[in-house]
Tab-separated table of C-alpha atoms in Angstrom:
chain	number	residue	atom	x	y	z
A	298	MET	CA	-28.874	-2.532	0.261
A	299	THR	CA	-31.369	-4.457	2.245
A	300	PRO	CA	-33.488	-2.889	5.035
A	301	GLU	CA	-31.406	-4.705	7.603
A	302	GLU	CA	-28.163	-3.473	6.102
A	303	ALA	CA	-29.418	0.013	5.916
A	304	GLN	CA	-30.382	-0.044	9.597
A	305	ALA	CA	-26.999	-1.452	10.469
A	306	ALA	CA	-25.247	1.330	8.562
A	307	GLU	CA	-27.412	3.922	10.228
A	308	LEU	CA	-26.640	2.539	13.713
A	309	LYS	CA	-22.915	2.460	12.890
A	310	ALA	CA	-23.019	6.134	11.743
A	311	GLU	CA	-24.832	7.114	14.839
A	312	MET	CA	-22.288	5.338	17.054
A	313	ILE	CA	-19.362	7.013	15.195
A	314	GLU	CA	-20.957	10.438	15.764
A	315	GLN	CA	-21.664	9.768	19.442
A	316	ALA	CA	-18.022	8.621	19.851
A	317	ARG	CA	-16.739	11.757	17.993
A	318	LEU	CA	-18.664	14.054	20.343
A	319	LEU	CA	-17.570	12.113	23.452
A	320	PHE	CA	-13.836	12.238	22.567
A	321	ALA	CA	-14.065	15.881	21.502
A	322	GLY	CA	-14.868	16.694	25.093
A	323	ARG	CA	-12.945	16.020	28.246
A	324	VAL	CA	-10.053	13.500	27.996
A	325	GLU	CA	-7.706	13.635	30.904
A	326	PHE	CA	-4.768	11.591	32.236
A	327	ILE	CA	-5.555	10.890	35.837
A	328	LYS	CA	-2.865	8.508	37.252
A	329	SER	CA	-0.250	5.809	36.744
A	330	ALA	CA	-0.711	2.613	38.824
A	331	PRO	CA	2.467	0.531	39.500
A	332	ALA	CA	0.300	-1.959	41.423
A	333	LEU	CA	-3.323	-2.955	41.825
A	334	LYS	CA	-3.790	-1.109	45.008
A	335	PHE	CA	-3.312	2.178	43.271
A	336	LEU	CA	-6.148	1.621	40.667
A	337	PRO	CA	-8.959	4.081	40.673
A	338	ASP	CA	-12.316	2.977	42.113
A	339	PRO	CA	-14.145	0.489	39.763
A	340	ASP	CA	-17.055	2.826	39.159
A	341	VAL	CA	-17.068	3.343	35.384
A	342	PRO	CA	-16.424	1.040	32.357
A	343	GLU	CA	-12.808	0.529	31.294
A	344	ILE	CA	-11.241	-0.321	27.964
A	345	ALA	CA	-7.588	-1.449	28.015
A	346	PHE	CA	-4.974	-1.110	25.334
A	347	ALA	CA	-2.223	-3.776	25.090
A	348	GLY	CA	0.515	-4.345	22.633
A	349	ARG	CA	4.134	-5.208	21.937
A	350	SER	CA	6.644	-2.492	22.605
A	351	ASN	CA	6.996	-0.168	19.648
A	352	VAL	CA	3.620	-1.272	18.193
A	353	GLY	CA	2.401	2.380	18.109
A	354	LYS	CA	0.155	2.304	21.185
A	355	SER	CA	0.822	5.795	22.375
A	356	SER	CA	0.439	7.236	18.866
A	357	LEU	CA	-2.953	5.368	18.521
A	358	LEU	CA	-4.178	6.650	21.831
A	359	ASN	CA	-3.244	10.219	20.800
A	360	ALA	CA	-5.080	9.825	17.499
A	361	LEU	CA	-8.068	8.193	19.189
A	362	THR	CA	-8.484	11.086	21.641
A	363	GLY	CA	-7.651	13.710	19.094
A	364	ARG	CA	-4.735	14.976	21.288
A	365	LYS	CA	-1.120	15.402	20.305
A	366	SER	CA	0.598	14.129	23.356
A	367	ILE	CA	-1.976	12.862	25.924
A	368	ALA	CA	-0.079	9.449	25.826
A	369	ARG	CA	3.668	9.720	25.957
A	370	THR	CA	5.597	8.418	22.968
A	371	SER	CA	9.001	7.194	23.688
A	372	VAL	CA	12.089	6.415	21.606
A	373	THR	CA	12.819	3.711	24.075
A	374	PRO	CA	10.211	0.983	23.737
A	375	GLY	CA	9.082	-0.676	26.961
A	376	ARG	CA	9.709	2.335	29.238
A	377	THR	CA	6.119	2.361	30.486
A	378	GLN	CA	5.708	-0.355	33.121
A	379	GLU	CA	2.589	0.924	34.877
A	380	LEU	CA	-1.105	0.991	34.134
A	381	ASN	CA	-1.842	4.563	32.836
A	382	TYR	CA	-5.334	5.773	33.279
A	383	PHE	CA	-7.226	8.330	31.175
A	384	GLU	CA	-10.805	9.500	31.887
A	385	VAL	CA	-13.255	10.362	29.022
A	386	GLY	CA	-16.272	12.575	29.391
A	387	ASP	CA	-17.624	15.056	31.857
A	388	PRO	CA	-18.953	13.490	33.987
A	389	THR	CA	-16.702	10.493	33.300
A	390	ARG	CA	-18.331	7.940	30.893
A	391	LEU	CA	-15.377	5.591	30.569
A	392	ARG	CA	-11.608	5.133	31.269
A	393	LEU	CA	-8.921	4.121	28.897
A	394	VAL	CA	-6.131	1.997	30.410
A	395	ASP	CA	-2.740	2.120	28.674
A	396	MET	CA	-1.184	-1.238	29.691
A	397	PRO	CA	2.650	-1.673	29.787
A	398	GLY	CA	4.132	-2.863	26.471
A	399	TYR	CA	5.449	-6.356	26.280
A	400	GLY	CA	8.237	-8.132	24.212
A	401	PHE	CA	10.934	-5.730	25.216
A	402	ALA	CA	14.240	-7.574	24.621
A	403	LYS	CA	16.457	-5.561	26.952
A	404	ALA	CA	14.353	-5.831	30.107
A	405	PRO	CA	15.817	-7.882	32.985
A	406	PRO	CA	13.866	-11.093	33.872
A	407	LYS	CA	12.849	-9.586	37.193
A	408	VAL	CA	11.147	-6.614	35.326
A	409	THR	CA	9.479	-9.006	32.938
A	410	GLU	CA	8.033	-11.084	35.804
A	411	ILE	CA	6.678	-7.903	37.550
A	412	TRP	CA	5.030	-6.983	34.278
A	413	ARG	CA	3.435	-10.352	33.849
A	414	ARG	CA	2.178	-10.432	37.396
A	415	LEU	CA	0.666	-6.919	37.210
A	416	VAL	CA	-0.996	-7.560	33.904
A	417	ARG	CA	-2.294	-11.005	34.796
A	418	ASP	CA	-3.797	-9.867	38.082
A	419	PHE	CA	-5.316	-6.805	36.474
A	420	LEU	CA	-6.921	-8.817	33.765
A	421	ARG	CA	-8.330	-11.466	36.131
A	422	GLY	CA	-9.556	-9.087	38.905
A	423	ARG	CA	-10.797	-5.930	37.238
A	424	VAL	CA	-14.565	-6.272	37.100
A	425	VAL	CA	-15.172	-3.158	35.159
A	426	LEU	CA	-12.818	-4.071	32.343
A	427	LYS	CA	-15.211	-4.321	29.348
A	428	ARG	CA	-12.688	-5.059	26.511
A	429	THR	CA	-9.034	-5.167	25.792
A	430	LEU	CA	-7.777	-3.870	22.447
A	431	LEU	CA	-4.677	-5.889	21.415
A	432	LEU	CA	-2.587	-3.939	18.981
A	433	ILE	CA	-0.703	-5.819	16.177
A	434	ASP	CA	1.844	-4.138	13.952
A	435	SER	CA	0.649	-4.529	10.337
A	436	ARG	CA	4.289	-4.787	9.135
A	437	HIS	CA	4.944	-7.894	11.225
A	438	GLY	CA	1.505	-9.571	11.888
A	439	VAL	CA	0.803	-11.721	14.900
A	440	LYS	CA	4.130	-12.678	16.564
A	441	PRO	CA	4.777	-15.362	19.228
A	442	VAL	CA	4.776	-12.656	21.972
A	443	ASP	CA	1.354	-11.607	20.748
A	444	GLU	CA	0.187	-15.220	20.848
A	445	ASP	CA	1.402	-15.303	24.473
A	446	MET	CA	-0.671	-12.196	25.262
A	447	MET	CA	-3.735	-13.672	23.531
A	448	GLN	CA	-3.295	-16.770	25.682
A	449	MET	CA	-3.199	-14.707	28.823
A	450	LEU	CA	-6.355	-12.924	27.824
A	451	ASP	CA	-8.077	-16.221	26.932
A	452	GLU	CA	-7.169	-17.646	30.344
A	453	ALA	CA	-8.412	-14.544	32.068
A	454	GLY	CA	-11.697	-14.740	30.205
A	455	VAL	CA	-11.309	-11.187	28.981
A	456	GLY	CA	-12.931	-10.332	25.641
A	457	TYR	CA	-10.561	-8.631	23.226
A	458	ARG	CA	-10.396	-7.116	19.795
A	459	LEU	CA	-7.294	-7.319	17.500
A	460	VAL	CA	-6.352	-3.925	16.086
A	461	LEU	CA	-3.775	-3.587	13.279
A	462	THR	CA	-1.610	-0.531	13.563
A	463	LYS	CA	0.609	1.357	11.070
A	464	ALA	CA	-1.480	0.164	8.116
A	465	ASP	CA	-0.069	3.018	5.992
A	466	LYS	CA	3.464	1.539	6.215
A	467	ILE	CA	2.858	-1.442	3.930
A	468	LYS	CA	1.428	-2.047	0.476
A	469	ALA	CA	-2.292	-2.629	0.054
A	470	SER	CA	-1.791	-6.238	-1.074
A	471	GLU	CA	0.372	-6.924	1.955
A	472	LEU	CA	-2.170	-5.275	4.309
A	473	GLU	CA	-4.839	-7.506	2.840
A	474	GLN	CA	-2.833	-10.644	3.456
A	475	VAL	CA	-1.901	-9.707	7.065
A	476	THR	CA	-5.521	-8.861	7.680
A	477	ILE	CA	-6.619	-12.299	6.530
A	478	GLU	CA	-3.876	-14.019	8.693
A	479	THR	CA	-4.894	-11.883	11.748
A	480	ILE	CA	-8.592	-12.799	11.340
A	481	ALA	CA	-7.493	-16.514	11.159
A	482	ALA	CA	-5.487	-16.047	14.420
A	483	ALA	CA	-8.462	-14.502	16.144
A	484	ARG	CA	-10.786	-17.366	15.115
A	485	LYS	CA	-8.550	-19.767	16.948
A	486	ARG	CA	-9.008	-17.961	20.239
A	487	THR	CA	-11.868	-18.349	22.642
A	488	ALA	CA	-12.033	-14.639	23.867
A	489	ALA	CA	-11.098	-12.853	20.644
A	490	TYR	CA	-13.714	-10.656	18.865
A	491	PRO	CA	-14.021	-11.900	15.167
A	492	GLU	CA	-13.902	-8.363	13.667
A	493	ILE	CA	-10.496	-6.952	12.989
A	494	LEU	CA	-9.879	-3.135	13.146
A	495	VAL	CA	-7.281	-1.751	10.665
A	496	THR	CA	-5.744	1.627	11.608
A	497	SER	CA	-3.159	4.197	10.920
A	498	SER	CA	-2.497	6.919	13.455
A	499	GLU	CA	-0.532	8.983	11.021
A	500	LYS	CA	-3.191	8.930	8.287
A	501	LYS	CA	-6.170	8.776	10.742
A	502	MET	CA	-7.269	5.511	9.001
A	503	GLY	CA	-9.824	3.525	10.947
A	504	ILE	CA	-9.786	5.975	13.855
A	505	GLU	CA	-13.539	6.800	13.606
A	506	GLU	CA	-14.400	3.154	13.635
A	507	LEU	CA	-11.974	2.525	16.574
A	508	ARG	CA	-13.632	5.289	18.654
A	509	ALA	CA	-17.134	3.806	17.878
A	510	ALA	CA	-15.844	0.344	18.924
A	511	VAL	CA	-14.462	1.718	22.230
A	512	LEU	CA	-17.786	3.402	23.033
A	513	GLN	CA	-19.810	0.386	21.983
A	514	ASP	CA	-17.726	-1.957	24.194
A	515	ALA	CA	-17.893	0.413	27.083
A	516	LEU	CA	-21.699	0.669	26.854
A	517	GLY	CA	-22.050	-3.166	26.351
């Protein structure tokens, strides 16, 4: 290992420990915002979580924060149609924003349009939004609805990371292939971060790295 690599590894380990300590402390749900006028004051950094319905967003938020049910999991995908806010730290260091899931087949066109307007306006107008984490189901890879969301993020000029979920649900060879394909999809996008995070909420795979990335993005 070169001195540069050793220094990078040391910094990564330090960030992982800082993030562990932060999320071991106060993490609290504060409000749901059905419209922009209900958002909290833009006084701390925010990290948003986006993803297709049933991608495992609530489970990942629970794993990230080390809580069992801070984010509601539902047997009916697409139920959450508001921006759900969680504060981290005491005093508050950052906020997590659980964005409404997309791609729900049973939603009426009117509901879908309300979703698009809320998300689009939030992405374009929220000055404290530091990064969006776009969750992709490892079993399916990047779908057309994910491409639509990536396009919306590109147009809003919001930097985002692609995060593979449910990595424990497929074979290692399949996971390697979907990771390669997801990296390729990210490289075609103007606002996508080149590094892909691979996670499993059930097996706690990649959760330490995800916490560190959230803290790093918030500080940046």
